[in-house]
Short mmCIF file of C-alpha atoms in Angstrom, two decimals:
data_model
loop_
_atom_site.label_atom_id
_atom_site.label_comp_id
_atom_site.label_asym_id
_atom_site.label_seq_id
_atom_site.Cartn_x
_atom_site.Cartn_y
_atom_site.Cartn_z
CA MET O 1 1.13 176.29 81.53
CA ILE O 2 -2.62 176.99 81.44
CA ASN O 3 -4.98 174.09 81.07
CA THR O 4 -8.43 174.05 79.46
CA GLY O 5 -10.27 174.62 82.76
CA GLN O 6 -8.25 177.72 83.54
CA VAL O 7 -8.85 179.13 80.04
CA SER O 8 -12.59 178.64 80.55
CA PHE O 9 -12.41 180.56 83.85
CA VAL O 10 -10.47 183.41 82.23
CA ILE O 11 -12.97 183.63 79.32
CA GLY O 12 -15.89 183.51 81.79
CA ALA O 13 -14.29 186.28 83.86
CA PHE O 14 -13.89 188.43 80.73
CA VAL O 15 -17.55 187.85 79.78
CA ILE O 16 -18.71 188.87 83.27
CA LEU O 17 -16.38 191.90 83.30
CA SER O 18 -17.53 192.96 79.81
CA THR O 19 -21.21 192.63 80.78
CA LEU O 20 -20.62 194.62 83.96
CA THR O 21 -18.75 197.33 82.04
CA LEU O 22 -21.56 197.61 79.46
CA ASN O 23 -24.18 197.89 82.22
CA VAL O 24 -22.20 200.58 84.04
CA ASN O 25 -21.70 202.54 80.79
CA ALA O 26 -25.41 202.27 79.93
CA THR O 27 -26.34 203.50 83.41
CA LEU O 28 -23.95 206.45 83.13
CA ILE O 29 -25.33 207.40 79.70
CA ASN O 30 -28.95 207.13 80.90
CA THR O 31 -28.14 209.21 83.99
CA SER O 32 -26.45 211.85 81.85
CA THR O 33 -29.37 211.92 79.40
CA THR O 34 -31.89 212.21 82.23
CA GLY O 35 -29.85 215.03 83.79
CA LEU O 36 -29.79 216.95 80.49
CA GLU O 37 -33.54 216.42 80.01
CA MET O 38 -34.24 217.69 83.53
CA GLU O 39 -32.04 220.75 83.03
CA ALA O 40 -33.63 221.52 79.65
CA THR O 41 -37.09 221.11 81.22
CA LEU O 42 -36.24 223.59 83.98
CA ASP O 43 -34.95 226.07 81.39
CA ALA O 44 -38.10 225.54 79.30
CA LEU O 45 -40.27 226.15 82.38
CA SER O 46 -38.45 229.42 83.03
CA ILE O 47 -38.84 230.50 79.39
CA GLY O 48 -42.52 229.54 79.41
CA GLN O 49 -43.25 231.39 82.65
CA THR O 50 -41.49 234.49 81.31
CA MET O 51 -43.66 234.29 78.19
CA LEU O 52 -46.86 233.89 80.25
CA ASP O 53 -45.87 236.84 82.44
CA GLU O 54 -45.29 239.01 79.37
CA VAL O 55 -48.62 238.10 77.78
CA LEU O 56 -50.65 238.46 80.97
CA SER O 57 -49.13 241.88 81.74
CA GLN O 58 -50.89 243.30 78.65
CA GLU O 59 -54.37 244.84 78.47
CA PHE O 60 -57.20 242.31 78.19
CA ASP O 61 -58.37 243.48 74.77
CA GLU O 62 -57.59 246.04 72.05
CA ARG O 63 -60.97 247.62 72.75
CA THR O 64 -60.18 248.16 76.46
CA LEU O 65 -56.92 250.09 75.95
CA GLY O 66 -56.58 253.42 77.72
CA GLY O 67 -59.08 252.62 80.45
CA VAL O 68 -62.05 252.05 78.13
CA ARG O 69 -64.53 249.74 79.87
CA ALA O 70 -66.29 246.79 78.26
CA PHE O 71 -69.62 245.74 79.73
CA SER O 72 -70.95 243.31 77.11
CA TYR O 73 -69.40 240.67 74.90
CA ASN O 74 -69.97 242.90 71.88
CA ASP O 75 -67.52 245.39 73.42
CA ILE O 76 -64.54 243.04 72.94
CA THR O 77 -62.71 241.61 69.94
CA PRO O 78 -64.21 238.62 68.09
CA ARG O 79 -61.97 235.52 68.02
CA PHE O 80 -61.30 235.70 64.26
CA PHE O 81 -59.61 239.12 64.75
CA PHE O 82 -57.05 237.81 67.25
CA GLY O 83 -53.43 238.53 66.36
CA PRO O 84 -51.38 241.67 65.87
CA ASP O 85 -53.35 244.85 65.17
CA GLY O 86 -52.42 247.38 62.52
CA SER O 87 -49.35 247.62 60.33
CA ALA O 88 -46.92 248.49 63.18
CA GLU O 89 -47.53 245.35 65.25
CA PRO O 90 -46.97 242.30 63.02
CA ILE O 91 -43.56 240.68 63.36
CA THR O 92 -42.34 239.89 59.86
CA GLU O 93 -38.62 239.71 60.61
CA ASN O 94 -36.95 236.24 60.55
CA GLY O 95 -39.92 234.67 58.81
CA GLY O 96 -42.33 235.92 61.47
CA VAL O 97 -40.35 234.42 64.36
CA ASP O 98 -39.33 236.88 67.10
CA THR O 99 -35.68 235.97 67.73
CA SER O 100 -33.23 237.42 70.25
CA THR O 101 -30.12 236.28 72.08
CA THR O 102 -30.44 239.12 74.62
CA GLY O 103 -34.15 239.05 75.54
CA ASN O 104 -35.01 242.20 73.56
CA PHE O 105 -38.02 240.75 71.77
CA LEU O 106 -40.07 242.86 69.36
CA SER O 107 -43.30 241.75 71.03
CA LYS O 108 -42.39 243.78 74.12
CA ILE O 109 -42.62 247.04 72.17
CA ARG O 110 -45.16 246.17 69.47
CA TYR O 111 -47.91 244.29 71.33
CA ASP O 112 -50.32 246.06 73.66
CA ASP O 113 -53.06 243.51 74.41
CA ILE O 114 -53.32 239.78 75.09
CA ASP O 115 -54.83 238.63 71.82
CA ASP O 116 -51.98 240.25 69.82
CA TYR O 117 -50.00 237.17 70.88
CA SER O 118 -52.32 234.69 69.15
CA GLY O 119 -50.12 232.68 66.77
CA TYR O 120 -46.96 234.35 68.08
CA LYS O 121 -43.63 232.49 67.61
CA ARG O 122 -40.39 233.16 69.45
CA ARG O 123 -36.89 231.68 69.54
CA VAL O 124 -35.08 232.08 72.86
CA TRP O 125 -31.32 231.62 73.15
CA ASN O 126 -29.90 229.64 76.08
CA PRO O 127 -26.09 229.61 76.43
CA ARG O 128 -26.02 225.94 77.45
CA PHE O 129 -28.71 224.42 75.20
CA GLY O 130 -29.03 226.78 72.25
CA TRP O 131 -32.40 227.77 70.79
CA PHE O 132 -35.75 227.01 72.42
CA ASP O 133 -38.84 227.42 70.21
CA VAL O 134 -41.92 229.04 71.78
CA ARG O 135 -45.46 229.27 70.38
CA VAL O 136 -48.39 231.14 71.91
CA ASN O 137 -52.08 230.53 71.33
CA ILE O 138 -54.92 232.69 72.67
CA GLU O 139 -58.51 231.47 72.92
CA TYR O 140 -61.68 232.52 74.65
CA LEU O 141 -62.65 230.21 77.51
CA ASP O 142 -66.13 229.20 78.58
CA GLU O 143 -67.01 231.22 81.70
CA ASP O 144 -68.85 228.25 83.22
CA ASP O 145 -65.98 225.83 82.55
CA ALA O 146 -62.63 227.62 82.20
CA ASN O 147 -61.03 224.39 80.92
CA THR O 148 -63.11 224.56 77.74
CA MET O 149 -62.12 226.73 74.80
CA THR O 150 -64.88 228.46 72.89
CA SER O 151 -65.22 230.44 69.67
CA TRP O 152 -67.68 232.97 71.10
CA ARG O 153 -66.62 236.05 73.06
CA THR O 154 -66.30 235.81 76.84
CA PHE O 155 -64.50 237.76 79.53
CA TYR O 156 -62.00 234.87 79.95
CA LYS O 157 -58.99 234.48 77.66
CA GLY O 158 -56.83 231.38 77.82
CA VAL O 159 -53.11 231.62 77.08
CA THR O 160 -51.28 228.46 75.96
CA VAL O 161 -47.49 228.54 75.65
CA THR O 162 -45.75 225.57 73.99
CA ILE O 163 -41.97 225.21 74.30
CA THR O 164 -39.94 222.73 72.26
CA HIS O 165 -36.27 221.78 72.31
CA PRO O 166 -34.41 218.61 71.24
CA ASN O 167 -33.19 217.98 74.84
CA LEU O 168 -36.68 217.85 76.37
CA PRO O 169 -37.91 214.38 77.39
CA LYS O 170 -38.98 212.04 74.61
CA ASP O 171 -41.87 209.60 74.30
CA LEU O 172 -41.45 205.87 73.64
CA ASP O 173 -41.01 206.56 69.92
CA GLU O 174 -38.18 209.03 70.68
CA ASN O 175 -40.30 212.07 69.70
CA VAL O 176 -39.70 215.20 71.77
CA VAL O 177 -42.58 215.92 74.13
CA PRO O 178 -43.16 219.70 74.11
CA LEU O 179 -43.68 221.50 77.39
CA VAL O 180 -47.15 223.11 77.47
CA MET O 181 -48.07 225.80 80.01
CA ARG O 182 -51.49 227.40 80.39
CA ASP O 183 -52.93 230.36 82.24
CA MET O 184 -55.89 232.67 81.85
CA SER O 185 -56.83 236.31 82.05
CA VAL O 186 -60.19 237.38 83.42
CA TYR O 187 -61.65 240.77 82.56
CA ARG O 188 -63.40 242.38 85.50
CA ARG O 189 -66.07 244.45 83.85
CA TYR O 190 -67.72 245.99 86.92
CA PHE O 191 -64.74 247.27 88.94
#
């Protein structure tokens, strides 16, 4: 027969065991979530670097294609003309979002200079995480302070790639924090 003291010990043991089990489960869930966020971040970094490499492999400007040299700011495209050139370049398929599960993106065959990518949107398929959304922005940068964007023409173009995915880390309000990568292209006008 169990007396009142023994019942209290059994109930206390169950409370301690339940608390311990909840803590272990919470730790396992947090560890799993952190692992998925880290893996998604690494995939996003790879996607972003691939995008930067593609953009920066293009000619500096539409007006410098085919070896044409630019020596003054008036020889390059004004900021308000950034984006795809001509009727063959714009990507209108899938609502203007370049989408591929195999890496055969339309931008690779339609775009020929850096500023064609201004406003460009892409969806990249990952077999483990699904679709990653990519946006590209192109701006002129101040030649005296390459961290400052400017609306006037310079021989520095900044490339900003923003990657979003639901599994990327979240802020305190549980909003996804997009991964932002930046690089720049410098036009060497005298050699």
